[in-house]
Coordinates of C-alpha atoms and ligand atoms in Angstrom, one line a residue:
X1 CA 0.0 0.0 0.0
X2 CA 2.7 2.4 1.1
X3 CA 4.7 1.4 -1.9
X4 CA 1.9 2.6 -4.2
X5 CA 1.6 5.8 -2.3
X6 CA 5.3 6.4 -2.4
X7 CA 5.4 5.8 -6.1
X8 CA 2.6 8.3 -6.6
X9 CA 4.4 10.8 -4.5
X10 CA 7.6 10.4 -6.4
X11 CA 5.7 10.8 -9.7
X12 CA 4.3 14.1 -8.5
X13 CA 7.7 15.2 -7.3
X14 CA 9.1 14.8 -10.7
X15 CA 6.1 16.2 -12.5
X16 CA 5.8 19.4 -10.6
X17 CA 9.3 20.0 -9.2
X18 CA 11.6 18.0 -11.5
X19 CA 13.2 16.2 -8.5
X20 CA 13.8 12.5 -8.5
X21 CA 14.0 11.6 -4.9
X22 CA 13.0 12.9 -1.5
X23 CA 15.3 14.6 1.0
X24 CA 15.8 13.0 4.3
X25 CA 12.6 12.8 6.3
X26 CA 10.3 14.2 3.6
X27 CA 8.8 10.8 2.7
X28 CA 8.4 9.9 6.4
X29 CA 6.5 13.1 7.1
X30 CA 4.3 12.7 4.0
X31 CA 3.6 9.1 5.0
X32 CA 2.6 10.2 8.5
X33 CA 0.1 12.9 7.5
X34 CA -1.3 10.8 4.7
X35 CA -2.3 8.3 7.4
X36 CA -4.2 11.1 9.1
X37 CA -1.8 11.8 11.9
X38 CA -0.5 15.1 13.2
X39 CA 3.2 16.0 12.8
X40 CA 5.8 18.5 14.1
X41 CA 8.6 18.9 11.6
X42 CA 11.9 20.5 12.6
X43 CA 14.2 21.0 9.6
X44 CA 16.9 23.5 8.9
X45 CA 16.4 26.1 6.3
X46 CA 16.8 24.6 2.9
X47 CA 15.8 21.1 4.3
X48 CA 12.8 21.1 2.1
X49 CA 9.9 21.7 4.4
X50 CA 7.5 22.9 1.7
X51 CA 7.5 19.6 0.0
X52 CA 6.4 17.9 3.2
X53 CA 2.9 19.5 3.0
X54 CA 2.7 20.3 -0.7
X55 CA 3.0 16.7 -1.8
X56 CA 0.3 15.5 0.6
X57 CA -1.9 18.4 -0.7
X58 CA -1.4 17.1 -4.2
X59 CA -2.0 13.5 -3.2
X60 CA -5.3 14.3 -1.4
X61 CA -8.7 15.5 -2.4
X62 CA -9.6 19.1 -1.3
X63 CA -7.5 22.0 -0.4
X64 CA -4.6 22.3 2.1
X65 CA -4.6 25.4 4.3
X66 CA -1.2 26.8 5.0
X67 CA -0.8 29.3 7.8
X68 CA 2.1 31.7 7.2
X69 CA 3.0 34.8 9.2
X70 CA 4.4 37.0 6.5
X71 CA 2.9 38.3 3.3
X72 CA 6.2 38.1 1.5
X73 CA 6.6 34.5 2.4
X74 CA 3.1 33.7 1.2
X75 CA 3.7 35.5 -2.1
X76 CA 6.9 33.7 -2.6
X77 CA 5.5 30.3 -2.0
X78 CA 2.4 30.9 -4.2
X79 CA 4.5 32.3 -7.0
X80 CA 6.8 29.3 -6.8
X81 CA 3.9 26.9 -6.9
X82 CA 2.2 28.6 -9.8
X83 CA 5.5 28.6 -11.7
X84 CA 5.5 24.8 -11.2
X85 CA 1.9 24.5 -12.4
X86 CA 0.3 23.8 -9.0
X87 CA -2.9 25.7 -8.4
X88 CA -2.4 27.8 -5.3
X89 CA -3.5 31.1 -3.9
X90 CA -3.2 33.4 -0.9
X91 CA -6.0 35.2 0.9
X92 CA -4.7 38.4 2.5
X93 CA -5.3 42.0 3.1
X94 CA -3.5 43.2 0.0
X95 CA -6.2 41.6 -2.2
X96 CA -9.5 43.4 -2.4
X97 CA -12.6 41.6 -1.0
X98 CA -13.9 40.4 -4.3
X99 CA -10.5 38.7 -5.1
X100 CA -10.5 37.0 -1.8
X101 CA -14.1 36.0 -2.3
X102 CA -13.4 34.5 -5.7
X103 CA -10.4 32.6 -4.3
X104 CA -12.7 31.0 -1.7
X105 CA -15.2 30.1 -4.4
X106 CA -12.5 28.3 -6.2
X107 CA -11.5 26.5 -3.1
X108 CA -15.1 25.3 -2.7
X109 CA -15.1 24.2 -6.3
X110 CA -12.0 22.1 -5.7
X111 CA -9.8 24.1 -8.1
X112 CA -7.2 25.1 -5.6
X113 CA -4.8 22.7 -4.0
X114 CA -3.1 25.0 -1.5
X115 CA -4.5 28.1 0.2
X116 CA -2.1 30.4 2.1
X117 CA -3.5 32.5 4.8
X118 CA -2.3 34.6 7.8
X119 CA -3.2 33.3 11.3
X120 CA -5.4 36.3 12.2
X121 CA -7.3 36.0 8.9
X122 CA -7.8 32.3 9.3
X123 CA -9.1 32.7 12.9
X124 CA -11.6 35.4 11.9
X125 CA -12.6 33.7 8.6
X126 CA -12.9 30.0 9.4
X127 CA -16.1 30.6 11.4
X128 CA -17.9 31.4 8.2
X129 CA -16.5 28.6 6.2
X130 CA -19.2 26.1 5.3
X131 CA -18.8 22.5 6.4
X132 CA -18.6 21.3 2.8
X133 CA -15.3 23.0 2.3
X134 CA -12.9 20.0 1.8
X135 CA -9.7 20.6 3.8
X136 CA -7.0 18.0 3.2
X137 CA -4.6 19.2 5.9
X138 CA -3.6 22.2 7.8
X139 CA 0.1 23.2 7.7
X140 CA 1.4 25.8 10.1
X141 CA 4.6 27.3 8.7
X142 CA 7.1 29.1 10.9
X143 CA 5.6 27.4 13.9
X144 CA 8.2 28.8 16.2
X145 CA 6.2 32.1 16.1
X146 CA 4.0 30.4 18.7
X147 CA 6.6 30.5 21.3
X148 CA 7.3 33.4 23.6
X149 CA 10.8 32.0 24.1
X150 CA 11.7 32.6 20.5
X151 CA 12.5 35.8 18.6
X152 CA 9.5 36.0 16.3
X153 CA 6.7 35.7 18.8
X154 CA 3.3 36.3 17.2
X155 CA 0.3 36.4 19.7
X156 CA -2.2 35.2 17.0
X157 CA -0.3 32.0 16.8
X158 CA -1.2 31.0 20.3
X159 CA -4.9 30.9 19.3
X160 CA -4.2 28.3 16.6
X161 CA -5.0 25.5 19.0
X162 CA -8.7 26.1 18.1
X163 CA -8.0 24.6 14.7
X164 CA -7.9 21.1 16.1
X165 CA -11.3 21.6 17.8
X166 CA -12.8 23.1 14.7
X167 CA -11.4 20.5 12.3
X168 CA -10.8 17.4 14.5
X169 CA -10.3 15.0 11.6
X170 CA -7.9 17.1 9.6
X171 CA -4.2 16.4 10.2
X172 CA -2.2 19.3 11.4
X173 CA 1.5 19.7 10.5
X174 CA 3.6 22.3 12.3
X175 CA 7.0 23.2 10.6
X176 CA 9.9 25.3 11.7
X177 CA 13.6 25.8 11.2
X178 CA 14.2 27.1 14.7
X179 CA 16.7 25.0 16.6
X180 CA 16.0 26.5 19.9
X181 CA 15.2 23.8 22.4
X182 CA 12.6 25.7 24.5
X183 CA 10.8 26.7 21.4
X184 CA 10.6 23.2 20.1
X185 CA 9.1 22.0 23.3
X186 CA 6.4 24.6 23.1
X187 CA 5.1 23.9 19.7
X188 CA 3.0 20.7 20.1
X189 CA 1.8 21.8 23.5
X190 CA 0.5 25.1 22.3
X191 CA -1.0 23.9 19.1
X192 CA -3.1 21.3 21.0
X193 CA -1.5 18.3 19.1
X194 CA 0.1 16.4 21.9
X195 CA 0.1 13.2 20.0
X196 CA 1.9 14.7 17.0
X197 CA 4.8 12.7 15.7
X198 CA 8.0 14.6 16.0
X199 CA 10.4 14.7 13.0
X200 CA 13.8 16.2 13.7
X201 CA 16.2 16.5 10.8
X202 CA 19.9 17.3 11.4
X203 CA 20.4 21.0 11.7
X204 CA 23.7 20.8 10.0
X205 CA 24.0 22.9 6.8
X206 CA 27.1 21.1 5.4
X207 CA 27.3 23.3 2.3
X208 CA 27.9 26.4 4.3
X209 CA 31.5 27.0 5.0
X210 CA 32.1 28.5 8.4
X211 CA 34.8 31.1 8.8
X212 CA 35.7 33.5 11.6
X213 CA 38.2 36.3 11.3
X214 CA 39.3 37.7 14.6
X215 CA 40.5 41.3 15.2
X216 CA 40.7 42.5 11.6
X217 CA 41.3 46.2 11.3
X218 CA 38.7 48.4 9.5
X219 CA 40.7 48.7 6.3
X220 CA 41.6 45.0 6.1
X221 CA 38.0 44.1 6.8
X222 CA 36.8 45.9 3.6
X223 CA 39.5 44.1 1.5
X224 CA 38.5 40.7 3.1
X225 CA 34.9 41.4 2.3
X226 CA 35.7 42.3 -1.3
X227 CA 37.9 39.2 -1.5
X228 CA 34.9 37.1 -0.6
X229 CA 32.4 38.9 -2.8
X230 CA 34.8 38.5 -5.8
X231 CA 35.5 34.9 -5.1
X232 CA 31.7 34.2 -5.4
X233 CA 31.8 35.4 -9.0
X234 CA 28.9 37.8 -8.8
X235 CA 27.0 35.8 -6.2
X236 CA 24.5 37.6 -4.0
X237 CA 25.1 38.1 -0.3
X238 CA 24.1 39.8 2.9
X239 CA 26.3 41.8 5.2
X240 CA 24.9 42.1 8.7
X241 CA 26.1 45.1 10.8
X242 CA 25.6 46.2 14.3
X243 CA 24.4 49.7 13.7
X244 CA 22.7 51.8 11.0
X245 CA 25.7 53.9 10.7
X246 CA 27.9 50.8 9.9
X247 CA 25.3 49.8 7.3
X248 CA 25.3 53.2 5.6
X249 CA 29.1 53.4 5.5
X250 CA 29.6 50.0 4.1
X251 CA 27.0 50.5 1.4
X252 CA 28.5 53.7 0.3
X253 CA 32.1 52.2 0.2
X254 CA 30.9 49.2 -1.8
X255 CA 28.8 51.3 -4.2
X256 CA 31.8 53.6 -4.7
X257 CA 33.8 50.5 -5.8
X258 CA 31.1 49.7 -8.4
X259 CA 29.2 47.0 -6.6
X260 CA 25.4 47.0 -6.6
X261 CA 24.8 47.4 -2.9
X262 CA 21.9 48.8 -0.9
X263 CA 21.2 49.5 2.8
X264 CA 18.4 48.0 4.8
X265 CA 17.5 49.0 8.3
X266 CA 14.6 50.0 10.5
X267 CA 15.3 53.7 10.0
X268 CA 14.3 53.6 6.3
X269 CA 10.8 54.1 5.1
X270 CA 8.7 51.0 4.5
X271 CA 8.5 51.4 0.7
X272 CA 12.3 51.8 0.5
X273 CA 12.8 48.6 2.5
X274 CA 10.3 46.8 0.3
X275 CA 12.1 48.0 -2.8
X276 CA 15.5 46.8 -1.6
X277 CA 14.1 43.4 -0.6
X278 CA 12.4 43.0 -4.0
X279 CA 15.5 44.1 -6.0
X280 CA 17.6 41.7 -4.0
X281 CA 15.2 38.9 -4.7
X282 CA 15.2 39.8 -8.4
X283 CA 19.1 39.8 -8.6
X284 CA 19.0 43.6 -9.4
X285 CA 21.0 44.2 -6.2
X286 CA 23.9 42.0 -5.4
X287 CA 24.6 43.0 -1.8
X288 CA 22.4 44.1 1.0
X289 CA 24.1 45.7 4.0
X290 CA 21.6 45.3 6.8
X291 CA 20.9 45.3 10.5
X292 CA 19.2 42.2 11.8
X293 CA 15.9 43.5 10.6
X294 CA 16.6 42.0 7.2
X295 CA 15.9 38.4 6.2
X296 CA 12.8 37.0 7.8
X297 CA 10.8 37.1 4.6
X298 CA 13.6 36.0 2.4
X299 CA 13.3 32.7 0.6
X300 CA 15.9 33.5 -2.0
X301 CA 17.7 30.3 -2.8
X302 CA 20.9 31.7 -4.4
X303 CA 22.4 33.7 -1.5
X304 CA 26.0 32.7 -1.9
X305 CA 27.5 34.3 1.3
X306 CA 26.5 35.9 4.5
X307 CA 29.0 38.2 6.3
X308 CA 28.7 39.3 9.9
X309 CA 30.6 42.6 10.0
X310 CA 30.3 42.4 13.8
X311 CA 29.8 39.4 16.1
X312 CA 26.1 38.6 16.5
X313 CA 24.6 38.7 20.0
X314 CA 24.0 34.9 20.3
X315 CA 24.2 31.6 18.6
X316 CA 20.5 31.5 17.8
X317 CA 20.7 34.7 15.7
X318 CA 24.0 33.7 14.1
X319 CA 22.6 30.3 13.0
X320 CA 19.4 31.9 11.7
X321 CA 21.3 34.6 9.8
X322 CA 23.9 32.3 8.2
X323 CA 21.1 30.0 7.3
X324 CA 20.0 32.4 4.6
X325 CA 23.0 31.3 2.6
X326 CA 23.0 28.3 0.3
X327 CA 19.4 27.2 0.4
X328 CA 19.9 25.6 -3.0
X329 CA 22.5 23.3 -1.5
X330 CA 25.4 24.7 -3.5
X331 CA 28.5 25.8 -1.6
X332 CA 28.1 29.0 0.4
X333 CA 30.3 30.9 2.8
X334 CA 29.5 32.4 6.2
X335 CA 32.2 34.8 7.4
X336 CA 32.0 36.4 10.8
X337 CA 34.3 39.2 11.9
X338 CA 35.0 39.2 15.5
X339 CA 36.7 41.9 17.5
X340 CA 37.1 43.0 21.0
X341 CA 35.1 46.2 20.3
X342 CA 32.1 44.0 19.3
X343 CA 32.3 42.1 22.6
X344 CA 32.4 45.3 24.6
X345 CA 29.5 46.8 22.7
X346 CA 27.4 43.7 23.0
X347 CA 28.3 43.3 26.6
X348 CA 26.9 46.7 27.4
X349 CA 23.7 46.0 25.5
X350 CA 23.4 42.7 27.4
X351 CA 23.9 44.5 30.7
X352 CA 21.2 46.9 29.9
X353 CA 18.7 44.4 28.6
X354 CA 15.8 42.9 30.5
X355 CA 17.3 39.4 31.0
X356 CA 20.9 40.4 31.5
X357 CA 22.1 37.1 33.1
X358 CA 20.8 35.0 30.2
X359 CA 22.0 37.4 27.5
X360 CA 25.5 37.7 29.0
X361 CA 25.7 33.9 29.1
X362 CA 24.6 33.7 25.5
X363 CA 27.1 36.2 24.5
X364 CA 29.8 34.2 26.2
X365 CA 28.8 31.2 24.2
X366 CA 29.1 32.9 20.8
X367 CA 32.4 34.4 21.9
X368 CA 33.7 30.9 22.7
X369 CA 32.5 29.8 19.2
X370 CA 34.4 32.7 17.6
X371 CA 37.5 32.0 19.6
X372 CA 37.4 28.3 19.2
X373 CA 40.4 26.3 18.1
X374 CA 38.3 23.2 17.5
X375 CA 36.0 22.5 14.6
X376 CA 33.3 25.3 14.5
X377 CA 30.5 23.1 13.3
X378 CA 31.0 20.8 16.3
X379 CA 30.5 23.8 18.6
X380 CA 27.5 25.1 16.6
X381 CA 25.6 21.8 16.5
X382 CA 26.5 20.8 20.0
X383 CA 25.1 24.2 21.1
X384 CA 21.8 23.1 19.6
X385 CA 22.0 19.8 21.4
X386 CA 22.8 17.8 18.3
X387 CA 25.5 15.2 18.6
X388 CA 28.2 15.8 16.1
X389 CA 31.5 14.2 17.0
X390 CA 33.7 14.5 14.0
X391 CA 35.6 17.4 12.4
X392 CA 33.5 18.8 9.5
X393 CA 36.3 19.7 7.0
X394 CA 34.4 22.8 5.9
X395 CA 35.3 25.4 8.5
X396 CA 38.4 27.5 8.9
X397 CA 39.6 25.5 11.9
X398 CA 39.4 22.2 10.0
X399 CA 41.0 23.8 7.0
X400 CA 44.0 24.9 9.0
X401 CA 44.1 23.1 12.4
X402 CA 46.0 25.1 15.0
X403 CA 49.6 24.2 15.3
X404 CA 50.8 24.3 18.9
X405 CA 53.9 26.3 19.8
X406 CA 55.7 27.1 23.0
X407 CA 54.3 30.6 23.6
X408 CA 55.9 31.3 27.0
X409 CA 58.4 33.9 25.7
X410 CA 55.7 35.6 23.6
X411 CA 53.5 35.8 26.7
X412 CA 56.4 37.1 28.8
X413 CA 57.2 39.9 26.4
X414 CA 53.6 41.1 26.4
X415 CA 53.2 40.7 30.2
X416 CA 56.4 42.6 30.9
X417 CA 55.3 45.5 28.7
X418 CA 52.0 45.6 30.5
X419 CA 53.7 45.8 33.9
X420 CA 56.1 48.5 32.7
X421 CA 53.2 50.7 31.6
X422 CA 51.5 50.3 34.9
X423 CA 48.6 48.2 33.4
X424 CA 47.4 51.4 31.7
X425 CA 47.2 50.4 28.1
X426 CA 44.7 48.6 25.8
X427 CA 45.3 46.1 23.0
X428 CA 46.4 48.5 20.2
X429 CA 48.8 50.5 22.3
X430 CA 50.4 47.4 23.8
X431 CA 51.0 46.0 20.3
X432 CA 52.4 49.3 19.1
X433 CA 54.8 49.2 22.1
X434 CA 55.9 45.7 21.4
X435 CA 56.4 46.4 17.7
X436 CA 58.3 49.6 18.3
X437 CA 55.8 52.0 16.7
X438 CA 56.6 55.8 16.6
X439 CA 53.0 56.9 17.0
X440 CA 52.7 60.3 18.6
X441 CA 50.6 59.3 21.6
X442 CA 53.0 56.4 22.3
X443 CA 56.0 58.7 22.3
X444 CA 54.2 61.4 24.3
X445 CA 53.4 58.9 27.0
X446 CA 57.1 57.9 27.1
X447 CA 56.4 54.3 26.2
X448 CA 59.3 54.3 23.8
X449 CA 61.6 54.5 26.8
X450 CA 60.5 51.3 28.5
X451 CA 62.7 48.2 28.3
X452 CA 60.3 46.1 26.3
X453 CA 59.8 48.7 23.6
X454 CA 60.2 47.0 20.2
X455 CA 61.0 43.5 21.5
X456 CA 58.2 42.0 19.5
X457 CA 58.9 43.7 16.2
X458 CA 59.3 40.5 14.2
X459 CA 55.7 39.5 14.7
X460 CA 53.0 41.2 12.7
X461 CA 50.2 43.3 14.2
X462 CA 47.7 40.6 13.3
X463 CA 49.9 37.9 15.0
X464 CA 50.2 39.9 18.2
X465 CA 46.5 40.5 18.2
X466 CA 45.8 36.8 17.8
X467 CA 48.3 35.9 20.6
X468 CA 46.9 38.5 23.0
X469 CA 43.4 37.1 22.4
X470 CA 44.6 33.7 23.3
X471 CA 46.2 35.0 26.4
X472 CA 42.9 36.5 27.3
X473 CA 41.1 33.2 26.7
X474 CA 43.6 31.3 28.7
X475 CA 43.1 33.7 31.6
X476 CA 46.7 35.1 31.5
X477 CA 45.4 38.7 31.0
X478 CA 42.1 40.3 31.6
X479 CA 40.4 43.3 30.1
X480 CA 39.2 45.8 32.8
X481 CA 35.9 47.0 31.3
X482 CA 35.5 49.4 34.3
X483 CA 39.0 50.8 33.7
X484 CA 38.9 52.1 30.1
X485 CA 39.5 48.5 28.8
X486 CA 43.0 48.5 30.0
X487 CA 44.8 45.2 30.1
X488 CA 45.4 43.8 33.6
X489 CA 47.5 40.8 34.6
X490 CA 45.8 37.9 36.4
X491 CA 47.5 35.9 39.1
X492 CA 48.0 33.1 36.6
X493 CA 49.6 35.7 34.3
X494 CA 52.1 36.6 37.1
X495 CA 53.1 32.9 37.3
X496 CA 53.7 32.9 33.5
X497 CA 55.7 36.1 33.8
X498 CA 58.1 34.7 36.4
X499 CA 58.6 31.5 34.5
X500 CA 56.5 29.3 36.8
X501 CA 54.0 28.2 34.1
X502 CA 54.9 27.4 30.5
X503 CA 52.2 28.3 28.0
X504 CA 51.2 26.6 24.7
X505 CA 49.7 28.8 22.0
X506 CA 48.2 28.1 18.6
X507 CA 50.4 29.3 15.9
X508 CA 49.2 32.3 14.0
X509 CA 48.9 31.7 10.2
X510 CA 46.7 33.9 8.2
X511 CA 47.9 33.1 4.6
X512 CA 47.7 29.3 4.8
X513 CA 44.2 29.4 6.0
X514 CA 42.8 31.2 3.0
X515 CA 44.7 29.2 0.4
X516 CA 43.4 26.0 1.7
X517 CA 39.9 27.3 1.9
X518 CA 39.9 28.5 -1.7
X519 CA 41.1 25.1 -2.8
X520 CA 38.5 23.3 -0.7
X521 CA 35.7 25.4 -2.0
X522 CA 36.6 24.5 -5.6
X523 CA 36.8 20.8 -4.8
X524 CA 33.4 20.8 -3.2
X525 CA 31.7 22.0 -6.3
X526 CA 31.4 18.7 -8.1
X527 CA 29.7 19.7 -11.3
X528 CA 32.0 20.7 -14.1
X529 CA 30.8 23.4 -16.4
X530 CA 32.0 26.5 -18.3
X531 CA 31.6 29.7 -16.3
X532 CA 30.8 31.5 -19.5
X533 CA 27.9 29.2 -20.3
X534 CA 26.6 29.5 -16.8
X535 CA 26.7 33.3 -17.1
X536 CA 24.7 33.1 -20.3
X537 CA 22.1 30.9 -18.7
X538 CA 21.8 33.4 -15.9
X539 CA 21.3 36.2 -18.3
X540 CA 18.5 34.2 -20.0
X541 CA 16.9 33.5 -16.6
X542 CA 17.1 37.2 -15.7
X543 CA 15.5 38.3 -19.0
X544 CA 12.7 35.7 -18.6
X545 CA 12.1 36.7 -15.0
X546 CA 11.9 40.4 -15.9
X547 CA 9.4 39.7 -18.7
X548 CA 7.1 37.8 -16.2
X549 CA 7.7 40.1 -13.3
X550 CA 8.9 37.3 -11.0
X551 CA 12.1 36.7 -9.2
X552 CA 14.8 34.8 -11.2
X553 CA 15.2 32.0 -8.7
X554 CA 11.5 31.2 -9.2
X555 CA 12.3 30.2 -12.7
X556 CA 15.3 28.0 -11.9
X557 CA 17.7 27.9 -8.9
X558 CA 21.5 28.4 -9.5
X559 CA 21.8 24.7 -9.0
X560 CA 19.5 23.9 -11.9
X561 CA 21.4 26.3 -14.2
X562 CA 24.6 24.6 -13.2
X563 CA 23.1 21.3 -14.1
X564 CA 22.0 22.7 -17.4
X565 CA 25.5 24.1 -18.0
X566 CA 27.1 20.8 -17.1
X567 CA 24.7 18.5 -19.1
X568 CA 24.2 20.8 -22.1
X569 CA 20.8 19.6 -23.1
X570 CA 20.0 20.2 -26.8
X571 CA 16.5 18.7 -27.1
X572 CA 13.3 18.9 -25.2
X573 CA 13.5 15.4 -23.8
X574 CA 17.1 15.9 -22.6
X575 CA 16.0 19.2 -21.0
X576 CA 13.0 17.6 -19.3
X577 CA 15.1 14.8 -17.7
X578 CA 17.3 17.1 -15.7
X579 CA 17.3 17.8 -12.0
X580 CA 14.8 20.5 -10.9
X581 CA 12.9 20.7 -14.2
X582 CA 9.3 19.7 -14.1
X583 CA 6.6 19.5 -16.7
X584 CA 5.5 23.1 -16.7
X585 CA 8.9 24.6 -16.8
X586 CA 9.9 22.2 -19.6
X587 CA 7.0 23.4 -21.7
X588 CA 7.7 27.0 -20.9
X589 CA 11.5 27.2 -21.1
X590 CA 13.0 24.4 -23.0
X591 CA 13.4 26.3 -26.2
X592 CA 15.1 29.3 -24.7
X593 CA 17.6 27.4 -22.6
X594 CA 18.5 24.7 -25.2
X595 CA 19.1 27.4 -27.8
X596 CA 21.5 29.1 -25.4
X597 CA 23.3 25.8 -25.1
X598 CA 23.3 25.1 -28.8
X599 CA 24.6 28.6 -29.7
X600 CA 27.2 28.4 -27.1
X601 CA 28.5 25.0 -28.4
X602 CA 28.4 26.3 -32.0
X603 CA 30.4 29.4 -31.2
X604 CA 33.0 27.4 -29.1
X605 CA 33.7 24.7 -31.6
Ligands
ADP1 P1 12.8 25.1 3.7 O1 11.4 25.7 3.6 O2 12.9 24.0 4.6 O3 13.8 26.2 3.9 P2 12.4 24.7 0.9 O4 11.1 23.9 1.0 O5 12.4 26.1 0.5 O6 13.2 24.5 2.3 O7 13.4 23.8 0.0 C1 14.7 24.3 -0.2 C2 15.2 24.0 -1.6 O8 15.4 22.6 -1.8 C3 14.2 24.5 -2.6 O9 14.9 25.0 -3.7 C4 13.5 23.2 -3.0 O10 12.9 23.2 -4.2 C5 14.6 22.2 -2.9 N1 14.1 20.8 -2.6 C6 13.2 20.4 -1.7 N2 13.0 19.1 -1.7 C7 13.8 18.6 -2.6 C8 14.1 17.3 -3.1 N3 13.5 16.2 -2.6 N4 15.1 17.2 -4.1 C9 15.7 18.2 -4.6 N5 15.5 19.5 -4.2 C10 14.6 19.7 -3.2
ZN2 ZN1 35.1 22.0 11.0

């Protein structure tokens, strides 16, 4: 029996989506709701949650109701379904009443398979729905909005438990990508589906390469950002900043360099934000510099990189924000810059916040992540209580595992300089003293006269920075937040200074790290194709999208274009057989894309 159902499901998957097999857990979830049971589905972003309720909707009579918190998400989903030839619609406040009314008529007539609706609208509207409306299932997307513990709490969500009373025989499926443990526990309780079967996918996003760059100066930061943007060959990305001012500055720097970048933050008018989001979705803007306000409504599958210009305030936000990269499963990069200044700024926010103890603890955890000398993915997944006990091979630590060196003398040089300045200097001044800088304020303070002046000149500024950071982590020095962030020596540090405790440090090596990473990134892209052909296919996609007023990724994801570039289909049937190409898209697009391939091959003979 299940075999038949599975075969039917796979046929629909190929017909409407062009995929040949399910992602992990998708079939299990489908099987569960098709037998009438409720389900709670926890999958990371890009894990394929939509298919979990869309295939059951296609397999069943009647219409599936999908509760979604944001207009932009609904629109995106409906557009994607329509592009694949699945009859879907959204009832919302942007339609006028007669449009909404007509949509309902079509639902009654059995012509719509998926109806998207906001929670408040559903709650007010369902009372008037006649009992002959045939509902196949109710899917509650972004189900973490139900939890007060989470970051996107929506009070309307807490009333959704009435759904089970009103439609007792209709299976309810709740879906979320939130990895937060408290939120997870809340969902089935609050929705009144205690018997729901729980599906938890791994929260690992193996295609996202994790990188952290510590204590990079402002100027270097910009060049590292540009390095990453350029290595993605025109790929889109998001840069998260701590303040609006940072956002504006970065946008204008990048724009001045010729990049298509735009700002997004809460201080901008609504229509401007709307415009930026839309242009980013449409590939008209390559880079969005944003405060955390950006991203919730973003389903864009071809975000190639996410940069944190400053350290985020906790692991939950970090995970959610990097998760916007690489939804199409292709290699993507998450780069976080981490500096002492960030920690200080975040620490003062945390102190002033309502739940300061919790927030400070969370800040410590992300700081540990940023400073880690073990595989970052291990720390990330363990934080979310997922067991992960190997090295991932796709983070900066794995790419260049730390080499241990005897750091006793390095520490002693720094400590002795700290003592001789009367513990009255911060990081930058200390490094300048050690490297023998002639900066005016250094000379004015007489620091060029102390015995340790210049003893560390053979190490770079970046190397000293890295070693001082390690000394801080190891508890050899401390930063006195109450004393202008001056460096103080701990009792352990005094032992090190007098030679009582030897110290091991991880060797600093900036260059190596990046070479290995570049190589790795190449190797992880398995498809082989000409970049020039890929670029032509992208142009075609862009032109088709413009003509239809939809986002390019709704036509084909980057991955599908790569598959086309690699397989070079020249006929309709070859085109139709490829990954990610279903019936409707074959009919609509085979001519355009195959002729691009044919022309390309002719001109490159
Ligand atoms: P989520 O909502 O969990 O973030 P989506 O439903 O948007 O994920 O799916 C992420 C991407 O993976 C989409 O481009 C989707 O079309 C694709 N996808 C989903 N299921 C499959 C599958 N079984 N095979 C191939 N691609 C899939
Ligand atoms: Zn790793």
